[in-house]
Amino acid sequence: LSSKAKDPYPDWKAGTPVPYAALCTTFSLVEMTTKRLIIMEHCALFLRQVMRLTPNDLLPTVLLMINKLAPDYAGIELGIGESLIMKAIGESTGRSLQVIKTDQKDIGDLGLVALKSRSTQPTMFKPKPLTVRGVHQGLMGIATISGNGAQGRKVDGIKKLLSASDAHNTGKVDITKDKGGPSEAKYIIRFLEGKLRLGLAEKTVLVSLAQAIVCHEADQRGKLPSTSDMEKGESILKTVYSELPSYDVIIPAMLSHGILNLHEHCKLQPGVPLKPMLAKPTKAITEVLDRFEGQTFTCEYKYDGERAQIHYVAKDAPQELSQAAPGANKDAAKGVASIFSRNSEDLSKKYPDILAKLHSWVKDDTKSFVLDCETVAWDTEEKTVLPFQQLMTRKKKDVKVEDVKVKVCVFAFDLLYLNGQPVVEKSLRERRELLQQAFTPVEGEFSFATSMDGQELDEIQVFLDESVKASCEGLMVKMLDGTESGYEPSKRSRNWLKIKKDYLAGVGDSLDLVVLGAYYGRGKRTSVYGAFLLACYNPGSDTYETVCNIGTGFSEQVLEELHAALSAIVIDRPKPFYAHSTGNQHQPDVWFEPQYVWEVKTADLTLSPRYKAGCKEGVDPAGGKGISLRFPRFIKIRDDKKPDEATSSRQVAEMYRKQESVTKNKGPAVDDDF
Ligand code: ATP
């Protein structure tokens, strides 16, 4: 920040809390542009100023920027619907709920409704300005309220924040100008809704944070930051965060030890779940052979269950083998184990049976580990795996070992940490050897994923057929040797390919889509929704882009269950971040909060003016048309995925282009990470 720049927050002096208004000004600057580099610059400048003046507030500042209160594994959710927010806006500004609802219909953005309500409200006294720390604490308080009268107390919490908001704003604010400007009320409400809608991706905040600290460290040395330090800083922070996705641990370490040494202080640790490595879809064994030409690879069964990451530290582990992170899940402290979903949610209460047996598979000298595996329903009589649907019938919470009816077997396919050391950088061949040395398989409880290292097309074909006979979905094919075969947390990597039996010569994969709306049923289906509007997710613009209507694949019972679940999240109008056709004949009868993700199969993909998927990926050179699914069919609910983990627009576009290139015989499409 230039020393000559006029300081708009004279109260913000070194050591004083960061004014929330200062953060909102940054938000407003970010909201006014779509250029990623400019967005990054605004964020980096602000974070640098926080480091200079109030480093203790860096953590809550970053958390508020990424619309989170704590790391995912802490399980802290605001869980506040639109109606509660409207109630709080009405009560805190003395306007009736009806007026708020009418405003919401006209304006379409509750953040702006709050701003409008706030700016037309006469203020009796000047409230104390909000601080970043105060807002974070206030929101945390709201999120952790439970028990009797929780809803009322949550509304009170929101009212408290709203009444203290915009203390500096005098007079009326024109909500049509500058997207409402840097209003605190607007951003508090959007935070509560779970979408700041700034076009500020989490990755951008991470890179800005790296830039800010490199500049800050250079400032302290009285030097200019070098380009190579900038690049190094970004790469270090990205790697560290992918292995230890917890700002609660990383930020204090970064402030104490500097960024260039961060990797020595922040390593993958039991207790902090990392986002798993994911695979790219393929449609033919020949595609796999083309990709891995000249390199060794291995095939494994693709089990159809639930991804699980098991973290463990033995009770008798010496200190150096049990580096449970200081800010980590306390359950994963020395002597206990945790199981996390692919979403980093704690599944320990769902699988107490696994935790109870774990010790019998772990060899004596295995003192700590992080294991990547799939839990699969198991038929104890036939001694075979059961379809995914069986696993779904298990209770999700507070399961008691003695009540477990559907037994599960754990199929381990990767090892990320062993005896105090991350092993992600080792080759898959080495990790597999370590895995096999560290555990003892027990039939029906713990097994290594069945694998085959043959490199010939015929062998792979036979192995694929065997996997399907063994009730698996197909194969995972993985690079086996060399640096490229390292474990890449949070990446959908081309070093892991999946071949699903069902999709050979089809589109290569199923899609996971978000339910945005529904149509009332006809005939036999009049009491339920008969069809639904689905969308993919565009992380770049933070929007949901419609991709199809779906009415096939549902049993009567499923339709009833969906009706009950979805009726609870009906909203009056589409959210401003839904990209959908505005034609009258294309509107669903009801709209929903973006909450549910469904797995959907399709015959193929086509272009249609009715849908918006991939519009921004340039799939239609003439513009206007989006991608849509032909003959979509419902497969299952994916409650291990959050809406922003749905299939991305880029993936849909990639599938469409691959299909195009196959039909036009142009060869495989360009491969990239999303
Ligand atoms: P999918 O719908 O195919 O599960 P996804 O987006 O959940 O898609 P992908 O990376 O596309 O995840 O597919 C890999 C998934 O397959 C893993 O998340 C894991 O749950 C499962 N799986 C089963 N067997 C294996 C294996 N041997 N190696 C890796 N993953 C496996």
XYZ file of C-alpha atoms and ligand atoms in Angstrom:
705
model
C 0.000 0.000 0.000
C 1.488 3.305 -1.032
C 2.468 5.350 1.979
C 0.984 8.401 0.287
C -2.468 6.873 -0.052
C -5.029 8.614 2.144
C -5.974 6.269 4.945
C -9.763 5.935 4.893
C -9.800 4.279 8.340
C -8.074 6.656 10.722
C -9.203 4.503 13.673
C -7.302 1.534 12.341
C -3.886 1.932 13.873
C -1.224 -0.691 14.419
C -2.531 -3.231 16.925
C -6.178 -2.134 16.787
C -8.814 -4.518 15.398
C -9.311 -4.502 11.618
C -12.454 -2.456 10.849
C -15.033 -4.624 9.075
C -15.748 -1.582 6.890
C -12.192 -1.838 5.523
C -12.780 -5.434 4.477
C -16.106 -4.440 2.905
C -14.371 -1.737 0.882
C -12.063 -4.418 -0.507
C -15.086 -6.626 -1.235
C -16.711 -3.748 -3.068
C -13.593 -3.112 -5.193
C -13.467 -6.820 -6.025
C -17.153 -6.854 -6.901
C -16.695 -4.021 -9.390
C -14.319 -5.922 -11.637
C -14.185 -9.320 -13.315
C -10.448 -9.198 -13.980
C -8.724 -11.852 -11.896
C -5.400 -10.012 -11.643
C -7.066 -6.854 -10.372
C -9.121 -8.871 -7.893
C -5.927 -10.491 -6.666
C -4.206 -7.140 -6.316
C -7.042 -5.700 -4.191
C -6.991 -8.727 -1.922
C -3.209 -8.858 -1.629
C -2.990 -5.135 -0.813
C -5.574 -5.501 1.893
C -4.032 -8.615 3.436
C -0.653 -6.931 3.415
C -2.124 -4.036 5.351
C -3.682 -6.430 7.866
C -0.287 -8.107 8.334
C 1.360 -4.748 8.853
C -1.163 -3.308 11.277
C -3.024 -6.153 12.967
C -1.474 -9.543 12.148
C -3.576 -11.221 14.842
C -6.641 -10.531 12.726
C -5.257 -12.163 9.599
C -7.009 -15.475 10.269
C -10.564 -14.109 10.696
C -9.979 -11.775 7.731
C -9.043 -14.652 5.427
C -11.937 -16.765 6.716
C -14.465 -14.002 6.046
C -12.992 -13.574 2.563
C -13.571 -17.230 1.701
C -17.043 -17.276 3.270
C -16.065 -19.803 5.942
C -15.990 -19.706 9.713
C -13.632 -22.626 10.297
C -12.014 -25.489 8.360
C -14.491 -27.927 6.784
C -13.658 -30.737 9.208
C -14.780 -28.619 12.165
C -18.336 -29.198 10.880
C -19.473 -25.623 11.604
C -22.438 -24.714 9.427
C -24.599 -21.603 9.598
C -27.697 -23.511 8.440
C -29.797 -20.402 7.942
C -32.556 -20.263 5.326
C -33.893 -17.275 3.463
C -36.976 -16.917 5.643
C -34.937 -16.557 8.845
C -32.743 -13.929 7.228
C -35.788 -11.969 6.014
C -37.244 -12.097 9.518
C -34.019 -10.727 10.987
C -33.784 -7.931 8.398
C -37.403 -6.963 9.058
C -37.104 -7.000 12.846
C -33.790 -5.170 12.982
C -34.921 -2.387 10.662
C -38.523 -2.048 11.808
C -40.005 -3.092 8.454
C -42.712 -5.714 8.093
C -41.902 -9.146 6.713
C -44.319 -8.458 3.872
C -42.375 -5.352 2.802
C -39.104 -7.291 2.965
C -40.617 -10.055 0.819
C -41.851 -7.539 -1.748
C -38.405 -5.938 -1.858
C -36.838 -9.355 -2.279
C -39.125 -10.015 -5.247
C -38.183 -6.674 -6.837
C -34.481 -6.629 -6.067
C -33.670 -10.340 -6.018
C -30.696 -10.004 -3.664
C -31.251 -10.163 0.084
C -27.954 -8.394 0.697
C -29.262 -5.348 -1.198
C -32.639 -5.652 0.541
C -30.802 -5.436 3.873
C -28.822 -2.450 2.658
C -31.971 -0.684 1.452
C -33.778 -1.405 4.723
C -30.808 -0.242 6.736
C -30.328 2.998 4.824
C -33.978 4.020 5.087
C -33.990 3.360 8.822
C -33.680 6.406 11.055
C -30.750 5.890 13.431
C -31.271 7.064 16.987
C -27.719 6.589 18.101
C -24.449 5.862 16.364
C -23.559 2.204 16.875
C -20.000 1.112 17.598
C -18.315 0.218 14.299
C -17.998 -3.484 13.512
C -14.615 -5.169 13.435
C -13.558 -8.197 11.424
C -12.932 -10.165 14.596
C -16.301 -9.104 16.021
C -18.180 -10.133 12.890
C -16.393 -13.490 12.807
C -17.230 -14.089 16.456
C -20.832 -12.957 15.960
C -21.290 -15.315 13.010
C -19.589 -18.151 14.872
C -21.990 -17.563 17.772
C -24.947 -17.793 15.376
C -23.597 -20.984 13.788
C -23.084 -22.763 17.083
C -26.503 -21.988 18.620
C -28.488 -25.192 19.077
C -31.237 -26.617 21.244
C -34.517 -25.063 22.314
C -35.483 -21.834 20.586
C -32.363 -21.996 18.422
C -34.048 -20.272 15.482
C -35.170 -17.288 17.559
C -31.730 -16.915 19.072
C -30.134 -17.114 15.630
C -32.428 -14.304 14.454
C -31.343 -12.275 17.500
C -27.693 -12.871 16.611
C -28.246 -11.649 13.049
C -30.176 -8.610 14.307
C -27.315 -7.693 16.586
C -24.842 -7.689 13.705
C -27.210 -5.829 11.398
C -27.953 -3.074 13.877
C -24.255 -2.418 14.317
C -23.617 -2.461 10.571
C -22.870 0.554 8.392
C -22.198 2.824 11.347
C -20.105 5.001 9.047
C -22.827 5.349 6.387
C -24.747 8.531 6.815
C -27.717 9.342 4.646
C -29.334 7.218 1.993
C -27.481 4.746 -0.174
C -28.435 4.221 -3.798
C -28.596 0.460 -4.141
C -28.616 0.652 -7.913
C -25.211 2.330 -7.983
C -21.908 0.464 -7.734
C -23.718 -2.756 -6.823
C -24.660 -1.165 -3.521
C -21.115 -0.114 -2.620
C -19.159 -1.308 0.407
C -22.145 -1.906 2.656
C -21.524 -4.051 5.731
C -25.165 -5.167 5.968
C -25.043 -6.415 2.375
C -21.961 -8.567 2.942
C -23.120 -9.885 6.314
C -26.340 -11.104 4.716
C -24.543 -12.618 1.755
C -22.143 -14.396 4.117
C -25.138 -15.859 5.951
C -26.545 -17.022 2.613
C -23.240 -18.764 1.896
C -22.429 -16.722 -1.234
C -20.560 -13.421 -1.175
C -20.941 -13.285 -4.950
C -17.793 -11.286 -5.513
C -16.358 -13.592 -8.152
C -13.630 -14.232 -5.579
C -12.551 -17.860 -5.799
C -10.926 -19.481 -2.772
C -7.806 -20.162 -4.853
C -7.492 -16.443 -5.611
C -7.512 -15.641 -1.893
C -4.797 -18.255 -1.360
C -2.555 -16.732 -4.040
C -3.242 -13.195 -2.740
C -2.283 -14.338 0.740
C 1.016 -15.707 -0.578
C 1.724 -12.449 -2.436
C 0.831 -10.385 0.615
C 3.177 -12.251 2.932
C 6.066 -12.207 0.458
C 5.632 -8.418 0.110
C 5.237 -8.021 3.857
C 8.449 -9.936 4.529
C 10.253 -7.827 1.915
C 8.841 -4.636 3.534
C 10.275 -5.759 6.836
C 13.699 -6.178 5.253
C 13.285 -2.796 3.564
C 13.540 -4.461 0.131
C 11.338 -4.954 -2.907
C 9.949 -8.472 -3.307
C 11.637 -10.438 -6.106
C 9.602 -12.209 -8.789
C 11.239 -15.503 -7.885
C 10.270 -15.106 -4.207
C 6.699 -14.338 -5.340
C 6.588 -17.502 -7.441
C 8.208 -19.571 -4.712
C 5.803 -18.205 -2.097
C 2.747 -19.023 -4.197
C 3.922 -22.519 -4.967
C 4.828 -23.232 -1.311
C 1.497 -21.988 0.013
C -0.474 -23.919 -2.615
C 1.338 -27.170 -1.793
C 1.136 -26.657 1.955
C -2.580 -25.841 1.771
C -3.336 -28.870 -0.379
C -1.675 -31.120 2.224
C -2.917 -29.270 5.291
C -6.110 -27.394 4.339
C -6.487 -25.482 7.559
C -5.866 -21.749 7.783
C -6.186 -22.131 11.541
C -2.889 -24.020 11.495
C -1.170 -22.409 8.509
C -1.657 -18.690 9.227
C -0.106 -18.634 12.714
C 2.790 -20.787 11.424
C 3.291 -18.492 8.428
C 3.349 -15.398 10.630
C 5.868 -16.948 13.017
C 8.191 -18.741 10.590
C 7.762 -16.885 7.306
C 6.509 -18.316 4.062
C 9.694 -19.696 2.577
C 10.131 -22.134 5.472
C 6.467 -22.958 5.791
C 6.756 -26.517 4.515
C 9.010 -27.417 7.415
C 6.367 -26.359 9.924
C 3.145 -27.321 8.155
C 2.991 -30.837 6.809
C 0.188 -33.246 6.226
C -0.870 -34.347 9.702
C -3.289 -36.863 11.123
C -6.399 -34.974 12.180
C -6.536 -32.522 9.276
C -8.311 -34.182 6.336
C -7.085 -33.249 2.892
C -9.136 -33.055 -0.253
C -8.633 -36.324 -2.102
C -7.032 -36.854 -5.477
C -9.647 -37.379 -8.203
C -9.650 -39.058 -11.595
C -10.384 -37.997 -15.152
C -13.003 -39.983 -17.061
C -12.193 -42.006 -20.169
C -14.383 -43.834 -22.641
C -12.136 -46.530 -23.986
C -9.178 -48.648 -22.948
C -7.341 -47.345 -26.003
C -7.656 -43.813 -24.622
C -5.926 -45.022 -21.450
C -3.148 -46.643 -23.465
C -2.639 -43.436 -25.453
C -2.372 -41.388 -22.286
C 0.141 -43.644 -20.557
C 2.170 -44.506 -23.635
C 5.778 -45.240 -22.692
C 5.049 -45.169 -18.941
C 4.157 -47.878 -16.473
C 0.686 -47.845 -15.009
C -1.464 -50.033 -12.834
C -5.159 -50.944 -12.892
C -7.294 -51.294 -9.768
C -10.906 -52.244 -9.247
C -13.106 -49.149 -8.908
C -15.194 -50.039 -5.862
C -18.684 -48.598 -5.622
C -18.996 -47.340 -2.087
C -18.052 -44.216 -0.166
C -14.637 -42.583 -0.195
C -13.055 -42.542 3.239
C -9.849 -41.078 4.611
C -8.785 -42.786 7.811
C -6.489 -40.879 10.176
C -4.811 -42.753 13.004
C -2.275 -42.255 15.751
C -1.520 -45.216 18.031
C -1.861 -44.790 21.780
C 1.751 -45.772 22.303
C 3.125 -43.691 19.414
C 6.316 -41.868 20.349
C 5.939 -38.108 20.066
C 7.845 -37.835 16.781
C 5.460 -40.280 15.099
C 2.286 -38.557 16.199
C 2.337 -34.987 15.000
C -1.376 -34.339 15.373
C -1.801 -30.713 14.345
C -2.148 -28.190 17.167
C -5.355 -26.765 15.731
C -6.530 -30.139 14.481
C -9.642 -32.073 15.271
C -9.157 -32.938 18.907
C -10.548 -36.417 18.337
C -7.524 -37.137 16.232
C -5.109 -36.303 18.997
C -2.803 -39.048 20.128
C -4.318 -42.456 20.539
C -7.466 -42.198 18.472
C -8.675 -42.410 14.911
C -11.049 -40.461 12.681
C -12.710 -41.156 9.370
C -13.380 -38.311 6.951
C -15.517 -38.126 3.809
C -14.293 -36.809 0.450
C -15.805 -33.544 1.656
C -13.702 -33.516 4.838
C -16.761 -34.190 6.971
C -16.213 -36.339 10.027
C -17.733 -39.773 9.400
C -16.549 -41.281 12.670
C -20.097 -41.438 14.064
C -21.264 -43.213 10.910
C -18.613 -45.923 11.024
C -17.962 -46.853 14.673
C -17.670 -50.470 13.470
C -14.621 -49.573 11.386
C -13.029 -47.677 14.253
C -13.676 -50.588 16.599
C -11.874 -53.084 14.345
C -9.151 -50.882 12.960
C -6.537 -51.951 15.501
C -6.643 -55.550 14.345
C -5.488 -54.655 10.804
C -2.693 -52.326 11.874
C 0.707 -53.944 12.289
C 2.535 -53.376 15.597
C 5.136 -51.030 14.197
C 2.559 -48.905 12.341
C 2.131 -46.002 14.758
C 0.430 -43.331 12.679
C -1.085 -43.147 9.210
C -3.502 -41.492 6.791
C -5.161 -43.992 4.497
C -7.198 -43.364 1.334
C -9.860 -46.000 0.808
C -13.420 -46.901 -0.141
C -15.949 -48.338 2.324
C -18.133 -50.881 0.572
C -21.211 -52.793 1.777
C -20.265 -56.440 2.379
C -22.291 -59.638 2.132
C -21.020 -61.716 5.055
C -22.543 -64.963 3.758
C -21.528 -64.788 0.123
C -18.309 -62.989 1.045
C -18.694 -60.463 -1.757
C -19.234 -56.748 -2.078
C -22.803 -55.445 -2.308
C -24.145 -52.617 -4.492
C -23.844 -49.010 -3.343
C -27.605 -48.870 -2.616
C -27.047 -51.198 0.368
C -24.506 -48.840 1.866
C -26.999 -46.000 1.534
C -29.407 -47.740 3.875
C -26.960 -47.326 6.770
C -27.747 -44.617 9.296
C -25.513 -41.566 8.960
C -25.114 -40.439 12.548
C -24.877 -41.837 16.045
C -24.617 -45.401 14.788
C -24.099 -47.971 17.536
C -21.801 -50.877 16.682
C -24.333 -53.408 17.946
C -27.073 -51.988 15.675
C -25.092 -52.154 12.442
C -26.957 -54.317 9.925
C -25.095 -53.530 6.734
C -21.487 -54.566 7.295
C -18.756 -52.715 5.456
C -15.388 -53.771 4.184
C -12.635 -51.166 3.763
C -10.737 -51.389 0.460
C -7.485 -49.457 0.816
C -5.876 -48.072 -2.326
C -3.448 -45.412 -1.108
C -1.320 -44.305 1.797
C -0.620 -40.608 2.367
C 1.193 -40.576 5.703
C 3.032 -43.197 7.699
C 4.832 -43.154 11.023
C 5.221 -39.409 11.348
C 6.037 -38.725 7.674
C 3.933 -37.631 4.693
C 4.519 -40.061 1.808
C 2.520 -38.223 -0.878
C 5.616 -37.388 -2.876
C 6.740 -41.000 -3.193
C 5.803 -42.953 -6.319
C 2.618 -45.004 -6.276
C 4.699 -48.202 -6.421
C 6.525 -47.174 -3.223
C 3.332 -46.055 -1.466
C 1.669 -49.327 -2.353
C 4.598 -51.293 -0.914
C 4.467 -49.271 2.307
C 0.704 -49.791 2.487
C 1.047 -53.528 2.133
C 3.787 -53.651 4.768
C 1.836 -51.547 7.274
C -1.452 -53.502 7.353
C -2.734 -57.065 7.557
C -5.843 -57.801 5.475
C -8.802 -59.377 7.306
C -11.479 -60.941 5.124
C -14.680 -58.887 4.986
C -13.142 -56.102 7.076
C -10.023 -54.763 5.428
C -8.549 -55.478 2.038
C -6.094 -53.932 -0.426
C -7.768 -52.847 -3.665
C -7.411 -55.643 -6.212
C -4.836 -54.561 -8.766
C -3.187 -55.732 -11.958
C -0.005 -54.305 -13.444
C -0.323 -55.781 -16.982
C 0.105 -53.190 -19.733
C -1.617 -54.939 -22.651
C -5.052 -54.086 -23.986
C -6.279 -57.697 -23.729
C -5.189 -58.031 -20.099
C -6.923 -54.770 -19.195
C -10.103 -55.855 -20.978
C -10.166 -59.129 -19.010
C -9.470 -57.281 -15.742
C -12.265 -54.806 -16.495
C -14.721 -57.675 -17.073
C -13.630 -59.280 -13.808
C -14.120 -56.021 -11.904
C -17.679 -55.747 -13.177
C -18.401 -59.371 -12.243
C -17.116 -58.509 -8.766
C -19.813 -55.754 -8.531
C -17.379 -52.901 -9.119
C -18.016 -49.864 -11.327
C -15.036 -50.481 -13.576
C -11.354 -49.652 -13.242
C -9.066 -46.936 -11.969
C -5.871 -46.751 -13.993
C -2.985 -44.953 -12.320
C 0.542 -43.901 -13.164
C 2.805 -46.251 -11.209
C 6.348 -44.861 -11.294
C 8.144 -41.539 -11.375
C 7.299 -38.144 -9.901
C 4.050 -37.936 -11.854
C 2.745 -40.879 -9.866
C 2.873 -38.891 -6.602
C -0.411 -38.317 -4.747
C -1.909 -34.984 -5.820
C -4.322 -33.818 -3.124
C -7.434 -31.950 -4.312
C -6.594 -32.411 -8.024
C -8.586 -34.143 -10.703
C -5.461 -35.501 -12.277
C -4.663 -37.067 -15.614
C -2.392 -39.450 -13.712
C -5.508 -41.217 -12.469
C -8.034 -42.297 -15.083
C -11.343 -44.016 -14.505
C -13.056 -46.384 -16.902
C -16.661 -47.080 -16.050
C -18.155 -50.113 -17.705
C -21.489 -48.350 -18.314
C -19.942 -45.454 -20.128
C -17.610 -47.102 -22.584
C -18.410 -45.464 -25.911
C -20.899 -43.164 -24.150
C -19.966 -39.878 -22.506
C -17.316 -41.458 -20.270
C -18.902 -40.623 -16.933
C -22.032 -39.775 -15.039
C -22.594 -36.184 -13.910
C -23.258 -34.827 -10.438
C -25.775 -31.999 -10.744
C -27.492 -29.517 -8.460
C -31.299 -29.423 -8.204
C -32.484 -25.851 -8.819
C -36.204 -26.258 -9.483
C -39.101 -28.628 -10.078
C -42.314 -29.059 -12.048
C -45.525 -30.343 -10.458
C -46.371 -33.897 -11.442
C -49.259 -34.882 -13.690
C -51.520 -37.935 -13.683
C -50.282 -40.366 -11.022
C -47.694 -37.900 -9.841
C -49.929 -34.952 -8.888
C -49.010 -34.951 -5.193
C -45.282 -34.859 -5.844
C -42.834 -33.125 -8.174
C -42.756 -34.947 -11.496
C -39.625 -33.442 -13.036
C -36.697 -31.327 -11.972
C -34.392 -28.653 -13.343
C -30.706 -29.469 -12.839
C -27.529 -27.450 -13.160
C -23.771 -27.796 -13.194
C -21.474 -25.410 -11.308
C -19.210 -22.749 -12.761
C -16.514 -21.989 -10.161
C -15.160 -19.065 -12.213
C -18.364 -17.046 -12.062
C -19.721 -18.819 -8.948
C -22.983 -19.559 -10.753
C -25.131 -22.626 -11.343
C -25.771 -23.166 -15.054
C -28.870 -25.122 -16.052
C -28.193 -28.296 -18.014
C -31.383 -30.389 -18.222
C -34.846 -31.258 -17.030
C -35.113 -34.755 -15.634
C -38.132 -36.964 -14.962
C -36.764 -40.476 -15.462
C -35.165 -42.951 -13.081
C -37.306 -42.150 -10.014
C -39.411 -44.729 -8.193
C -42.716 -43.539 -6.666
C -41.165 -43.845 -3.220
C -38.113 -41.797 -4.178
C -40.368 -39.084 -5.648
C -42.253 -38.868 -2.370
C -39.043 -38.615 -0.364
C -37.670 -35.960 -2.716
C -40.905 -33.992 -2.493
C -40.701 -33.964 1.298
C -37.037 -32.952 1.348
C -37.263 -30.326 -1.394
C -40.489 -28.691 -0.152
C -38.495 -27.486 2.853
C -36.097 -25.458 0.698
C -38.479 -23.773 -1.740
C -37.615 -20.136 -2.443
C -39.749 -17.420 -4.017
C -37.587 -16.741 -7.017
C -34.373 -18.009 -8.589
C -31.204 -16.898 -6.839
C -29.282 -14.189 -8.683
C -26.467 -16.704 -9.206
C -28.608 -19.133 -11.216
C -27.861 -18.925 -14.947
C -31.098 -20.089 -16.564
C -33.352 -19.388 -19.513
C -35.705 -16.510 -18.858
C -38.292 -17.605 -21.459
C -41.719 -17.948 -19.834
C -42.326 -21.443 -21.136
C -39.032 -22.639 -19.550
C -39.681 -21.661 -15.941
C -40.047 -24.430 -13.366
C -43.089 -24.282 -11.062
C -40.901 -23.945 -7.965
C -37.306 -22.931 -7.255
C -35.038 -24.330 -4.548
C -32.034 -23.304 -2.490
C -28.974 -24.936 -4.072
C -28.511 -27.820 -1.676
C -28.906 -31.250 -3.258
C -26.526 -32.957 -5.655
C -27.755 -35.889 -7.745
C -25.823 -38.312 -9.871
C -27.290 -38.470 -13.353
C -26.590 -40.648 -16.358
C -27.030 -39.404 -19.893
C -27.120 -40.867 -23.387
C -25.173 -37.965 -24.852
C -24.736 -34.222 -24.812
C -26.139 -31.729 -27.250
C -26.450 -27.955 -27.714
C -29.688 -26.226 -26.807
C -30.802 -22.598 -26.515
C -32.807 -23.576 -23.431
C -29.845 -24.357 -21.152
C -26.806 -22.403 -20.056
C -24.182 -25.038 -19.237
C -20.811 -24.237 -20.752
C -22.003 -20.995 -22.423
C -18.963 -19.242 -20.971
C -16.675 -22.053 -22.204
C -17.394 -21.075 -25.807
C -19.016 -24.380 -26.793
C -21.321 -22.646 -29.238
C -19.254 -20.529 -31.633
C -22.399 -18.630 -32.629
C -23.086 -17.915 -28.943
C -26.371 -18.316 -27.131
C -26.606 -22.091 -26.844
C -25.588 -24.113 -23.836
C -24.973 -27.823 -23.411
C -27.829 -30.078 -22.394
C -28.142 -33.749 -21.502
C -30.188 -36.027 -23.746
C -32.315 -38.679 -22.032
C -30.997 -37.962 -18.530
C -31.709 -40.587 -15.904
C -31.542 -40.196 -12.104
C -29.106 -42.612 -10.428
C -28.708 -41.535 -6.826
C -28.419 -38.685 -4.357
C -24.776 -37.694 -3.783
C -24.884 -36.483 -0.236
C -21.100 -36.701 -0.032
C -20.898 -33.736 -2.411
C -21.713 -30.101 -1.739
C -23.311 -28.051 -4.541
C -20.027 -26.359 -5.376
C -18.489 -29.812 -5.844
C -20.978 -30.681 -8.584
C -19.668 -31.393 -12.071
C -18.180 -28.130 -13.303
C -19.170 -26.324 -16.488
C -15.682 -26.948 -17.802
C -16.030 -30.689 -17.234
C -19.371 -30.686 -19.044
C -17.784 -28.741 -21.909
C -14.860 -31.190 -21.948
C -17.244 -34.148 -22.160
C -19.158 -32.441 -24.948
C -16.009 -31.665 -26.924
C -14.662 -35.195 -26.457
C -17.885 -36.579 -27.782
C -17.699 -34.148 -30.693
C -14.099 -35.056 -31.410
C -14.971 -38.743 -31.369
C -17.912 -38.341 -33.713
C -15.856 -36.149 -36.004
C -12.846 -38.427 -35.519
C -10.554 -35.617 -34.430
C -8.725 -37.464 -31.658
C -8.820 -36.844 -27.940
C -9.628 -33.418 -26.545
C -7.153 -31.274 -24.654
C -6.712 -32.351 -21.086
C -6.522 -29.824 -18.286
C -7.162 -29.469 -14.586
C -10.179 -27.568 -13.467
P -17.477 -40.937 -9.210
O -18.881 -40.557 -9.488
O -16.836 -41.665 -10.322
O -17.259 -41.572 -7.877
P -16.125 -38.746 -8.132
O -16.181 -37.366 -8.660
O -16.735 -39.027 -6.817
O -16.756 -39.596 -9.246
P -13.704 -39.665 -9.202
O -12.341 -39.237 -8.932
O -14.261 -39.199 -10.468
O -14.634 -39.244 -8.021
O -13.715 -41.246 -9.159
C -12.933 -41.825 -8.202
C -13.768 -42.305 -7.053
O -13.859 -43.722 -7.140
C -13.059 -42.029 -5.772
O -13.522 -40.823 -5.230
C -13.377 -43.211 -4.888
O -14.500 -42.893 -4.095
C -13.772 -44.306 -5.850
N -12.805 -45.436 -5.928
C -13.153 -46.740 -5.903
N -12.088 -47.537 -6.055
C -11.007 -46.739 -6.170
C -9.622 -46.981 -6.366
N -9.117 -48.212 -6.488
N -8.799 -45.902 -6.448
C -9.273 -44.652 -6.345
N -10.591 -44.356 -6.168
C -11.464 -45.384 -6.089
